[in-house]
Every structure is written in structure tokens, then in C-alpha cells.
Amino acid sequence: MALSLSLTITTLLSLFSLFLLHTHANPFRSIHHHNHPHFATHNYRDALTKSILFFQGQRSGKLPPNQRISWRRDSGLSDGSALHIDLVGGYYDAGDNVKFGFPMAFTTTMLSWSVIEFGGLMKSELPNAKEAVRWATDYLLKATAHPNIIYVQVGDAKKDHACWERPEDMDTPRSVFKVDANAPGSEVAAETAAALAAASLVFRRSDPTYAKILVRRAIRVFQFADKHRGSYSNALKPFVCPFYCSYSGYQDELLWGAAWLHKATKNPMYLKYIQLNGQILGAAEFDNTFGWDNKHVGARILLSKEFLVQNVKSLHDYKGHSDNFVCSLIPGAGSSSAQYTPGGLLFKMSDSNMQYVTSTTFLLVTYAKYLTKSHTVVNCGGTTVTPKRLRTLAKKQVDYLLGDNPLKMSYMVGYGPRYPQRIHHRGSSLPSMAVHPGKIQCSAGFGVMNSQSPNPNILVGAVVGGPDQHDRFPDERSDYEQSEPATYVNAPLVGTLAYLAHSFGQL
């Protein structure tokens, strides 16, 4: 009797488990709510942790006691002092020791957008992501402290590039460059306004006082950008070109800045600004690049949310503009124009192509989120593209970046068994202060730069420029196009990795 009873209980239990598996009572079903395969080939959580940690390696200024990338030390402590202003802090954009305000502001906007969309999924990494945003915004507040002036660069790039030295040893001129009413820079000003506005949303709950400071400053900086129109590439040409010349003009930044201020303030004046100026500012342009210079696609996706999720009817066109962007990426779709390498990587440019990959994948998972919320799809000339398809394309790109590629190499330093050893980065390639406390002179470092030895300091989480259009990657330190990391390559990846880690139940 006891045996048959236990058999009956076992049968009932197994039937009940089968029932659970086939109903919404399945407790694991919600984890995979976006129909990804149940097995992830990558540890997205580990990649997320590292992608955020990278920003500590790029810090300028006085490092805090909780600094985790320990081979870095304080640097640039007198930045701004020649003009009696405090410009200490912020980030070095890439492998050199210059603080370029234009890409720094874009990095800040994208880190903030990553937190706004996916911060709720980041768990223990959320404080680290917010800290990375704040390291930038504290600096941007200093750079915009005086009305109608923005300090947009610290360091003479040509002189800096003539040396290969650690930021801690810097002895090149820390010249300061600014835009103002007489020498305007609408793109760098509007991007800075976007960064401050987006960051205000990041801190709205956790630090409302700081959030208010950020949004007030964003309003003031945007007014300056819009009132004194002109390109900073004209005003500061010898200093910002060819490094971060603005090729797309400043119209895209004005639209992008207004979109972020509309989101941060809910002031109807910004919606009105977008409705009146959208077309003039190039909202409908069929330009499908998104990066530190060109914000058109980002603005379209951001504004499409207002239509799709918040039901702002007047922004209906932005859904169409966003769909055009998506259709340009889908292989086989009517208006597909995107190029892919034989190994499957989106390929747009020979110089730091990975920045285009990371920014595009972020837009794909974010737009998929908006489409899902509004139960909508994309129509590409007869081909229906679902949010799931956008997520699959984004995942494929991230998987390539993390090692699913012909070279079986991760393009994120410190992730996976095989990654770039000779990145184009001064601090990473030269012995650290702990190992070599004596000063390394300006040109003494070039011996290391030109050598084949691996970098002694691992810049964990750094994503390099990536392979060429034939999936080749020489791993040469002198090859800055492929081997240099940059803050604006990592910033959008943070959001995508948070989404992937969550959807595979790793967070």
C-alpha cells in the first residue's frame, strides 16, 4: 500500500511539473520573456561588470579611495589653473591624455541612457554605472560653470600626440579651449546639455538635489547652444580637428539636446521646439550613422518613444524615421544598405568601427523595448520585422564582439581567454607608477609603443576599434584605428549588456 501511494504521489508530482512547464506558472518563464534561446554562450554579466570598470581606467583628476583599477594614479591636478578655473576631473577619451569635451559629453549621454533604459536590470552594477556617469557630470558642471562659456578641451592634442607618456607624468601643455558667444560651438554645447539632462534622470530618485542642479544647467547650456549658433570646428579648428571635428554639423545636436530636455523637464516648450524645428534640423535625413558626431538616429529613436509609449501623436513621423534606420540594417530587407564582414560584423568605417557596432546594438534593443511596449512592429517594404528580430541582430553583434568571430578573439580586454594584448593606450602600455616610480620622459615611451611586448597593465573592459572588413585584427599597438579603446565605444554597450545579462537570467 505504502509503495503504491508513493508511486501515485510521484506520478502526480511529475504531472504537476509538466503542467507548470506548459503554463505561465513556470517561474523561469519570465526570465526568458523575449524568446531568446535558453542557453547563453557568453557571460554577459561578467562583460557588463568589465564594461563599466573600464571607465575607471580613463579617469583624470584625483582618484578616490575606492578606485579599483589600481595601476592608475592621480593626474591632471592643475587642469584649468592657468586660467584660474577648476577643470580637474573628467575622462581621457581614448589612449591619449587629452580631455575632449565633445566625445566626453556624448559618452555621458549614452551612459545615462543605458542606465535610464536598463538600470533597473543592473542589480549590483547599478551603483558602479551611476558612479561612472557622475565622474563625467561633476566635470561637465565645472566646464559650464560660467554662463555663455563652455570649456571644451584640456590639452594640446598635437603636442600630446608627439609624446608617449603616462597621464601621471604629463608635461605637455594643458591648454584650455572654450566656446562662447563670439566663438560658438552649438554641437558641443547642445551635446553637453543633452548629457546633463539625461544624467538628471539617472539621479532623479537617488539624489534629487544633484538632479536639479544638472537639469538647471542643461537648460542654460541648451539656450546658449541654440541662441549662439555655429560650429566649434570653425571656431577651434586648429585644436579640435582632425581629432573630433564635427562633420555632421550642429543641427543634429540641437534636435538631440531638445529631445533630452523634453524628457528631463516635461516642459511643453521643448516639444514645441521639436515640432517647429525638427525638419529644419534634419529629422528626416536618411543618415544611418550614430556616434559621437552624428546624433540623428539617436534622436529619432528617443522621440519615437514619445509617440509609441507616451502616445504623443505629433511625433508620429519619428516612428517612420526610426523604421527606416532599422530597415537599413536588416539583411535582405527592401532598403537594406548595411555592410557586414564575412564573419557577420556590422561594418561602417575603418577607424574604430566598433563604436558604430555598440551604438547600433544599443538602439536596436532600446527600440525593440519601445515596440514591444506598444505592440508594434517594423515594416520593411513587405518584410515584417519584429522586436525579437532586432534583439537577435543586436545579440549577434555583441556575441561577435565577445568572441564568436573568425579569430575567436574577444574585442573586450580582459574578457574571455583571448583578447587584444597590445592596445593603443599610453597608461596601459607603459609600466605603472608602482613598478616604475621615476618619470618616463615624453619620447622615452615610444620604445614601448613600437615594441611587440604585451601591455603590462590590463585595461579591463576596454573595447578596441575592432577588426577590419575582412575580420582581420593585427593586434598592433601603433594601429590606433583598430587597437585603440574609447569611452564612447563602451558607453552604449553598457545598456545592451545589462539587457542581455537580464534576459538570460544572469542578473
Coordinates of C-alpha atoms in Angstrom, one line a residue:
M1 CA 0.0 0.0 0.0
A2 CA 2.8 2.4 1.0
L3 CA 4.6 1.7 -2.2
S4 CA 1.6 2.3 -4.5
L5 CA 0.8 5.5 -2.6
S6 CA 4.3 6.8 -3.0
L7 CA 4.1 5.9 -6.7
T8 CA 0.8 7.8 -7.0
I9 CA 2.4 10.9 -5.3
T10 CA 5.4 10.7 -7.6
T11 CA 3.1 10.5 -10.7
L12 CA 1.1 13.4 -9.5
L13 CA 4.2 15.5 -8.8
S14 CA 5.6 14.8 -12.3
L15 CA 2.3 15.6 -13.9
F16 CA 2.2 18.8 -11.9
S17 CA 5.7 19.8 -13.1
L18 CA 4.6 19.1 -16.7
F19 CA 1.6 21.3 -16.1
L20 CA 3.9 24.1 -14.7
L21 CA 6.2 23.9 -17.7
H22 CA 3.3 24.4 -20.1
T23 CA 1.6 27.2 -18.2
H24 CA 2.5 30.7 -17.2
A25 CA 3.0 29.3 -13.7
N26 CA 6.6 28.4 -14.8
P27 CA 8.7 30.6 -12.5
F28 CA 11.6 30.6 -15.1
R29 CA 9.5 31.7 -18.0
S30 CA 9.7 35.4 -17.1
I31 CA 13.5 35.4 -17.3
H32 CA 13.3 34.4 -21.0
H33 CA 10.4 36.6 -21.8
H34 CA 11.9 37.7 -25.0
N35 CA 12.2 34.3 -26.6
H36 CA 16.0 34.0 -26.5
P37 CA 17.4 30.5 -26.6
H38 CA 17.7 29.3 -23.0
F39 CA 21.4 28.9 -23.2
A40 CA 23.8 31.9 -23.4
T41 CA 27.2 31.3 -25.0
H42 CA 28.6 34.3 -23.1
N43 CA 28.7 35.6 -19.6
Y44 CA 27.1 38.9 -20.2
R45 CA 27.1 39.8 -16.6
D46 CA 30.9 39.5 -16.5
A47 CA 31.1 41.6 -19.6
L48 CA 28.8 44.2 -18.1
T49 CA 30.9 44.5 -14.9
K50 CA 34.0 44.9 -17.0
S51 CA 32.5 47.4 -19.5
I52 CA 31.7 49.7 -16.6
L53 CA 35.0 49.1 -14.8
F54 CA 36.9 50.4 -17.9
F55 CA 35.8 53.9 -17.1
Q56 CA 37.9 53.9 -14.0
G57 CA 41.0 53.4 -16.2
Q58 CA 40.1 56.6 -18.1
R59 CA 39.7 58.8 -15.1
S60 CA 41.6 62.1 -14.9
G61 CA 42.0 64.0 -11.7
K62 CA 42.2 63.0 -8.0
L63 CA 41.3 59.3 -7.7
P64 CA 39.0 58.2 -4.9
P65 CA 39.9 55.6 -2.2
N66 CA 37.6 53.1 -3.9
Q67 CA 39.5 53.2 -7.2
R68 CA 39.5 49.6 -8.5
I69 CA 41.9 49.9 -11.5
S70 CA 44.8 50.3 -9.2
W71 CA 47.6 50.8 -11.7
R72 CA 46.3 54.3 -12.3
R73 CA 47.2 57.3 -10.1
D74 CA 46.2 61.0 -9.8
S75 CA 46.8 63.1 -12.9
G76 CA 45.9 66.4 -14.4
L77 CA 45.6 68.0 -11.0
S78 CA 46.3 71.5 -12.2
D79 CA 44.0 71.4 -15.2
G80 CA 42.5 74.9 -15.7
S81 CA 44.7 76.6 -13.2
A82 CA 46.5 78.8 -15.8
L83 CA 43.1 80.5 -16.3
H84 CA 42.2 80.4 -12.6
I85 CA 39.4 77.9 -13.1
D86 CA 39.0 74.3 -11.8
L87 CA 38.9 71.8 -14.7
V88 CA 40.2 68.8 -12.7
G89 CA 38.5 65.5 -13.3
G90 CA 36.5 64.0 -16.2
Y91 CA 37.8 61.4 -18.6
Y92 CA 40.5 60.9 -21.1
D93 CA 38.6 59.9 -24.2
A94 CA 40.8 57.1 -25.5
G95 CA 44.5 56.2 -25.5
D96 CA 45.9 59.7 -25.1
N97 CA 45.9 62.3 -22.3
V98 CA 43.6 65.0 -23.7
K99 CA 40.2 65.7 -22.3
F100 CA 38.0 66.3 -25.4
G101 CA 34.6 67.7 -24.3
F102 CA 32.6 66.7 -27.3
P103 CA 33.1 62.9 -27.1
M104 CA 33.1 63.1 -23.3
A105 CA 29.6 64.7 -23.4
F106 CA 28.3 62.0 -25.8
T107 CA 29.8 59.3 -23.6
T108 CA 27.9 60.8 -20.7
T109 CA 24.6 60.9 -22.6
M110 CA 24.9 57.3 -23.7
L111 CA 26.0 56.0 -20.2
S112 CA 23.0 57.9 -18.8
W113 CA 20.6 56.5 -21.5
S114 CA 22.0 53.0 -20.7
V115 CA 21.0 53.5 -17.0
I116 CA 17.6 55.1 -17.9
E117 CA 16.5 52.2 -20.1
F118 CA 18.2 49.2 -18.4
G119 CA 19.5 50.4 -15.0
G120 CA 16.5 48.6 -13.3
L121 CA 18.1 45.3 -14.5
M122 CA 21.7 46.0 -13.5
K123 CA 21.4 44.9 -9.8
S124 CA 24.8 45.3 -8.1
E125 CA 26.3 47.1 -11.1
L126 CA 23.8 50.0 -11.0
P127 CA 25.9 52.0 -8.3
N128 CA 29.0 51.5 -10.5
A129 CA 27.2 52.7 -13.6
K130 CA 25.9 55.7 -11.8
E131 CA 29.4 56.5 -10.4
A132 CA 30.7 56.4 -14.0
V133 CA 28.1 58.9 -15.0
R134 CA 28.8 61.2 -12.1
W135 CA 32.6 61.2 -12.7
A136 CA 31.7 62.8 -16.0
T137 CA 28.9 65.1 -14.9
D138 CA 30.9 66.6 -12.0
Y139 CA 33.4 67.6 -14.6
L140 CA 30.8 68.9 -17.1
L141 CA 29.3 71.1 -14.3
K142 CA 32.8 72.7 -13.9
A143 CA 33.2 73.2 -17.6
T144 CA 29.8 75.0 -17.8
A145 CA 30.1 77.0 -14.5
H146 CA 30.2 80.4 -16.3
P147 CA 27.1 81.4 -18.3
N148 CA 27.7 81.5 -22.1
I149 CA 31.1 79.8 -21.8
I150 CA 31.9 76.1 -22.2
Y151 CA 35.4 74.8 -21.7
V152 CA 35.5 72.1 -24.3
Q153 CA 39.1 70.8 -24.2
V154 CA 42.1 70.5 -21.9
G155 CA 45.4 69.6 -23.5
D156 CA 47.0 70.5 -26.8
A157 CA 46.3 67.4 -28.9
K158 CA 49.1 67.8 -31.4
K159 CA 51.7 68.2 -28.6
D160 CA 50.2 65.4 -26.5
H161 CA 50.3 63.1 -29.5
A162 CA 54.0 63.9 -30.0
C163 CA 54.7 62.1 -26.7
W164 CA 54.0 58.6 -25.4
E165 CA 53.7 59.2 -21.7
R166 CA 51.6 58.2 -18.8
P167 CA 48.9 60.6 -17.7
E168 CA 50.6 60.7 -14.3
D169 CA 53.8 62.1 -16.0
M170 CA 52.2 64.6 -18.3
D171 CA 54.3 67.6 -19.1
T172 CA 52.7 68.7 -22.3
P173 CA 50.8 72.0 -22.3
R174 CA 47.4 71.7 -20.6
S175 CA 46.0 74.4 -22.8
V176 CA 42.3 75.1 -22.3
F177 CA 39.9 75.8 -25.2
K178 CA 36.4 77.2 -24.9
V179 CA 33.4 78.2 -26.9
D180 CA 31.5 81.4 -26.1
A181 CA 29.1 83.9 -27.8
N182 CA 32.0 85.2 -30.1
A183 CA 33.3 81.7 -31.0
P184 CA 30.2 79.5 -30.7
G185 CA 30.1 75.7 -30.7
S186 CA 26.5 74.6 -30.9
E187 CA 27.2 70.9 -31.3
V188 CA 29.4 70.6 -28.3
A189 CA 27.1 72.9 -26.2
A190 CA 23.9 71.0 -27.2
E191 CA 25.6 67.6 -26.6
T192 CA 26.7 68.9 -23.1
A193 CA 23.1 70.0 -22.5
A194 CA 21.9 66.5 -23.6
A195 CA 24.4 64.9 -21.2
L196 CA 23.4 67.0 -18.2
A197 CA 19.6 66.5 -19.0
A198 CA 20.0 62.7 -19.4
A199 CA 22.1 62.4 -16.3
S200 CA 19.5 64.3 -14.3
L201 CA 17.1 61.4 -15.0
V202 CA 19.7 59.0 -13.7
F203 CA 19.9 60.8 -10.3
R204 CA 16.3 61.9 -10.0
R205 CA 15.4 59.4 -7.3
S206 CA 18.7 58.7 -5.6
D207 CA 20.0 62.3 -5.4
P208 CA 17.2 64.8 -6.3
T209 CA 19.3 67.8 -5.3
Y210 CA 22.1 66.8 -7.7
A211 CA 19.5 66.0 -10.4
K212 CA 18.0 69.6 -10.1
I213 CA 21.5 71.1 -10.4
L214 CA 22.1 69.1 -13.6
V215 CA 18.7 69.9 -15.2
R216 CA 19.0 73.6 -14.5
R217 CA 22.5 73.7 -16.0
A218 CA 21.2 71.7 -19.0
I219 CA 18.5 74.3 -19.7
R220 CA 21.0 77.2 -19.5
V221 CA 23.6 75.4 -21.7
F222 CA 21.0 74.5 -24.3
Q223 CA 19.8 78.1 -24.5
F224 CA 23.4 79.1 -25.3
A225 CA 23.7 76.4 -27.9
D226 CA 20.6 77.5 -29.7
K227 CA 21.0 81.3 -29.4
H228 CA 24.6 81.4 -30.5
R229 CA 24.6 79.1 -33.4
G230 CA 27.9 78.0 -35.1
S231 CA 30.2 75.0 -35.3
Y232 CA 33.0 74.6 -32.9
S233 CA 35.0 73.1 -35.7
N234 CA 35.1 76.6 -37.2
A235 CA 35.9 78.4 -34.0
L236 CA 38.5 76.0 -32.8
K237 CA 39.6 74.3 -36.0
P238 CA 43.4 74.0 -35.3
F239 CA 42.8 72.4 -31.9
V240 CA 39.8 70.1 -32.4
C241 CA 40.5 69.0 -36.0
P242 CA 41.2 66.4 -37.2
F243 CA 40.6 64.7 -33.8
Y244 CA 37.0 65.5 -33.0
C245 CA 36.0 67.7 -35.9
S246 CA 32.2 67.9 -36.3
Y247 CA 31.4 66.7 -39.8
S248 CA 27.6 66.3 -39.4
G249 CA 27.1 70.0 -38.4
Y250 CA 25.3 71.1 -35.2
Q251 CA 21.6 70.6 -36.3
D252 CA 21.5 67.0 -35.1
E253 CA 22.8 68.0 -31.6
L254 CA 20.2 70.8 -31.3
L255 CA 17.4 68.2 -32.0
W256 CA 19.0 65.6 -29.7
G257 CA 19.5 68.2 -26.9
A258 CA 15.9 69.4 -27.2
A259 CA 14.7 65.7 -27.1
W260 CA 16.6 65.1 -23.9
L261 CA 15.4 68.3 -22.3
H262 CA 11.8 67.5 -23.2
K263 CA 12.3 64.1 -21.5
A264 CA 14.0 65.6 -18.4
T265 CA 11.8 68.7 -17.9
K266 CA 8.4 67.8 -19.4
N267 CA 8.3 71.5 -20.3
P268 CA 6.0 71.8 -23.4
M269 CA 8.3 74.4 -24.8
Y270 CA 10.8 71.7 -25.8
L271 CA 8.1 69.6 -27.6
K272 CA 7.1 72.8 -29.4
Y273 CA 10.8 73.4 -30.3
I274 CA 11.0 69.9 -31.7
Q275 CA 7.7 70.2 -33.7
L276 CA 8.8 73.6 -35.1
N277 CA 12.4 72.8 -35.9
G278 CA 12.6 69.0 -36.4
Q279 CA 12.5 69.1 -40.2
I280 CA 15.0 72.0 -40.4
L281 CA 17.3 70.2 -38.0
G282 CA 17.4 67.2 -40.3
A283 CA 14.9 64.8 -38.5
A284 CA 14.1 63.0 -41.7
E285 CA 17.6 62.7 -43.1
F286 CA 18.4 59.2 -44.3
D287 CA 21.7 59.2 -42.5
N288 CA 22.0 55.9 -40.6
T289 CA 25.2 56.5 -38.6
F290 CA 25.0 57.1 -34.9
G291 CA 28.1 58.1 -32.9
W292 CA 29.9 60.9 -31.1
D293 CA 29.5 63.2 -34.2
N294 CA 26.1 62.3 -35.6
K295 CA 23.0 62.1 -33.4
H296 CA 20.2 62.0 -36.0
V297 CA 19.3 58.3 -35.5
G298 CA 19.5 58.5 -31.7
A299 CA 17.2 61.5 -31.7
R300 CA 14.7 59.6 -33.9
I301 CA 14.6 56.6 -31.6
L302 CA 14.4 58.7 -28.5
L303 CA 11.5 60.7 -29.9
S304 CA 9.7 57.6 -31.3
K305 CA 9.3 56.5 -27.7
E306 CA 7.1 59.6 -27.0
F307 CA 4.9 58.6 -29.9
L308 CA 4.9 54.8 -29.3
V309 CA 4.8 54.7 -25.5
Q310 CA 3.5 58.1 -24.4
N311 CA 1.2 58.5 -27.3
V312 CA 2.4 62.0 -28.3
K313 CA 0.6 62.0 -31.7
S314 CA 2.6 65.0 -33.1
L315 CA 5.8 62.8 -33.1
H316 CA 4.3 60.2 -35.3
D317 CA 6.9 60.7 -38.0
Y318 CA 9.7 59.7 -35.8
K319 CA 8.4 56.1 -35.8
G320 CA 8.8 56.1 -39.6
H321 CA 12.2 57.7 -39.4
S322 CA 13.3 55.0 -36.8
D323 CA 11.8 52.3 -39.0
N324 CA 13.9 53.5 -41.9
F325 CA 17.0 53.1 -39.8
V326 CA 16.1 49.6 -38.8
C327 CA 15.3 48.6 -42.4
S328 CA 18.7 49.8 -43.5
L329 CA 20.3 47.2 -41.1
I330 CA 18.2 44.1 -41.8
P331 CA 19.9 41.9 -44.4
G332 CA 17.5 41.1 -47.2
A333 CA 15.0 43.9 -46.3
G334 CA 14.0 46.2 -49.1
S335 CA 16.1 49.2 -48.2
S336 CA 19.0 47.3 -46.5
S337 CA 22.2 49.2 -47.1
A338 CA 24.3 48.0 -44.2
Q339 CA 27.5 46.1 -44.8
Y340 CA 28.6 43.1 -42.8
T341 CA 32.0 41.4 -42.7
P342 CA 32.2 37.7 -43.8
G343 CA 32.1 36.8 -40.1
G344 CA 28.9 38.8 -39.6
L345 CA 30.0 42.1 -38.0
L346 CA 28.3 45.3 -39.0
F347 CA 30.9 47.3 -40.8
K348 CA 30.7 51.0 -41.3
M349 CA 34.1 52.6 -41.0
S350 CA 37.7 51.6 -41.0
D351 CA 38.6 53.8 -38.0
S352 CA 37.1 52.4 -34.7
N353 CA 34.2 50.5 -36.4
M354 CA 33.3 49.0 -33.0
Q355 CA 31.9 52.3 -31.8
Y356 CA 29.3 52.0 -34.6
V357 CA 28.5 48.4 -33.6
T358 CA 28.0 49.2 -29.9
S359 CA 25.8 52.3 -30.6
T360 CA 23.7 50.5 -33.1
T361 CA 23.1 47.5 -30.9
F362 CA 22.0 49.8 -28.1
L363 CA 19.5 51.5 -30.4
L364 CA 18.2 48.0 -31.6
V365 CA 17.5 46.7 -28.1
T366 CA 16.1 50.0 -27.0
Y367 CA 13.8 50.4 -30.0
A368 CA 12.7 46.8 -29.5
K369 CA 11.7 47.7 -26.0
Y370 CA 9.5 50.6 -27.2
L371 CA 7.9 48.4 -30.0
T372 CA 7.1 45.7 -27.5
K373 CA 5.5 48.1 -25.1
S374 CA 3.3 49.5 -27.8
H375 CA 2.6 46.1 -29.5
T376 CA 4.1 47.4 -32.8
V377 CA 6.4 46.0 -35.5
V378 CA 8.5 47.5 -38.3
N379 CA 7.5 47.1 -41.9
C380 CA 10.4 47.0 -44.3
G381 CA 8.8 47.1 -47.7
G382 CA 6.8 43.9 -47.3
T383 CA 9.1 42.3 -44.7
T384 CA 7.7 42.4 -41.2
V385 CA 10.5 42.9 -38.6
T386 CA 9.6 42.0 -35.1
P387 CA 11.2 43.3 -31.9
K388 CA 12.6 39.8 -31.4
R389 CA 14.4 40.1 -34.7
L390 CA 16.0 43.4 -33.6
R391 CA 17.2 41.7 -30.4
T392 CA 18.6 38.7 -32.2
L393 CA 20.6 41.0 -34.5
A394 CA 21.9 43.0 -31.5
K395 CA 22.8 39.8 -29.7
K396 CA 24.7 38.5 -32.7
Q397 CA 26.8 41.7 -32.9
V398 CA 27.6 41.5 -29.1
D399 CA 28.5 37.8 -29.4
Y400 CA 30.9 38.6 -32.3
L401 CA 32.5 41.4 -30.1
L402 CA 32.8 38.9 -27.2
G403 CA 34.5 36.2 -29.2
D404 CA 32.1 34.5 -31.7
N405 CA 34.2 35.5 -34.7
P406 CA 36.6 34.0 -37.2
L407 CA 39.6 34.8 -34.9
K408 CA 37.8 33.5 -31.8
M409 CA 39.0 36.7 -30.1
S410 CA 37.2 38.9 -27.7
Y411 CA 37.5 42.6 -28.6
M412 CA 36.9 43.5 -24.9
V413 CA 40.2 43.5 -23.0
G414 CA 40.1 41.1 -20.0
Y415 CA 37.0 39.2 -21.2
G416 CA 37.4 35.6 -22.3
P417 CA 40.6 33.6 -22.9
R418 CA 41.9 35.6 -25.9
Y419 CA 41.8 39.3 -26.2
P420 CA 44.0 42.2 -27.6
Q421 CA 47.4 42.4 -25.8
R422 CA 48.8 45.5 -27.3
I423 CA 46.1 48.2 -27.2
H424 CA 47.0 51.7 -28.3
H425 CA 46.8 53.2 -24.8
R426 CA 49.6 55.1 -23.1
G427 CA 48.8 54.2 -19.4
S428 CA 48.1 50.6 -20.2
S429 CA 51.3 50.1 -22.3
L430 CA 53.9 51.8 -20.0
P431 CA 55.0 50.4 -16.6
S432 CA 52.8 51.7 -13.8
M433 CA 53.9 54.1 -11.1
A434 CA 54.1 51.3 -8.6
V435 CA 56.5 49.4 -10.8
H436 CA 58.4 52.4 -12.2
P437 CA 58.0 55.4 -9.9
G438 CA 60.5 57.5 -11.8
K439 CA 59.3 59.9 -14.6
I440 CA 59.2 58.5 -18.1
Q441 CA 60.0 61.4 -20.4
C442 CA 57.9 62.4 -23.4
S443 CA 59.7 60.5 -26.1
A444 CA 61.1 57.7 -24.0
G445 CA 57.8 55.9 -24.2
F446 CA 58.0 55.4 -28.0
G447 CA 60.3 52.4 -27.5
V448 CA 57.5 50.7 -25.7
M449 CA 54.9 51.9 -28.2
N450 CA 56.8 50.4 -31.1
S451 CA 57.6 47.1 -29.3
Q452 CA 55.8 43.8 -29.6
S453 CA 55.6 43.2 -25.9
P454 CA 52.1 42.9 -24.4
N455 CA 50.8 45.8 -22.3
P456 CA 51.8 45.4 -18.7
N457 CA 48.6 46.9 -17.3
I458 CA 45.3 45.3 -18.2
L459 CA 42.7 48.0 -19.0
V460 CA 39.9 45.7 -18.1
G461 CA 36.7 46.1 -20.1
A462 CA 38.2 48.3 -22.8
V463 CA 36.6 47.7 -26.2
V464 CA 39.0 48.3 -29.0
G465 CA 38.3 49.7 -32.5
G466 CA 38.0 46.1 -33.8
P467 CA 38.7 44.1 -36.9
D468 CA 38.7 45.3 -40.5
Q469 CA 36.1 44.5 -43.1
H470 CA 37.7 41.0 -43.7
D471 CA 37.6 40.1 -39.9
R472 CA 41.3 40.6 -39.6
F473 CA 42.9 42.1 -36.5
P474 CA 46.7 42.5 -36.3
D475 CA 46.9 43.5 -32.6
E476 CA 49.5 46.2 -33.2
R477 CA 49.9 49.0 -30.7
S478 CA 50.6 51.5 -33.4
D479 CA 47.4 50.7 -35.2
Y480 CA 45.1 53.2 -33.5
E481 CA 42.3 52.6 -35.9
Q482 CA 41.8 49.0 -34.7
S483 CA 43.6 48.9 -31.4
E484 CA 42.5 52.0 -29.6
P485 CA 39.7 51.8 -27.0
A486 CA 37.5 54.8 -26.3
T487 CA 34.8 55.8 -23.8
Y488 CA 32.2 56.3 -26.4
V489 CA 32.7 52.7 -27.7
N490 CA 31.9 51.4 -24.2
A491 CA 29.1 53.7 -23.1
P492 CA 26.3 52.3 -25.3
L493 CA 27.4 48.7 -24.7
V494 CA 26.7 49.0 -21.0
G495 CA 22.9 49.2 -21.7
T496 CA 22.9 46.3 -24.2
L497 CA 24.9 44.0 -21.9
A498 CA 22.6 44.8 -19.0
Y499 CA 19.6 43.8 -21.2
L500 CA 21.3 40.6 -22.4
A501 CA 22.5 39.6 -18.9
H502 CA 19.0 40.0 -17.6
S503 CA 17.3 38.2 -20.4
F504 CA 19.5 35.2 -19.9
G505 CA 18.8 35.1 -16.2
Q506 CA 22.4 36.1 -15.3
L507 CA 21.3 39.1 -13.3

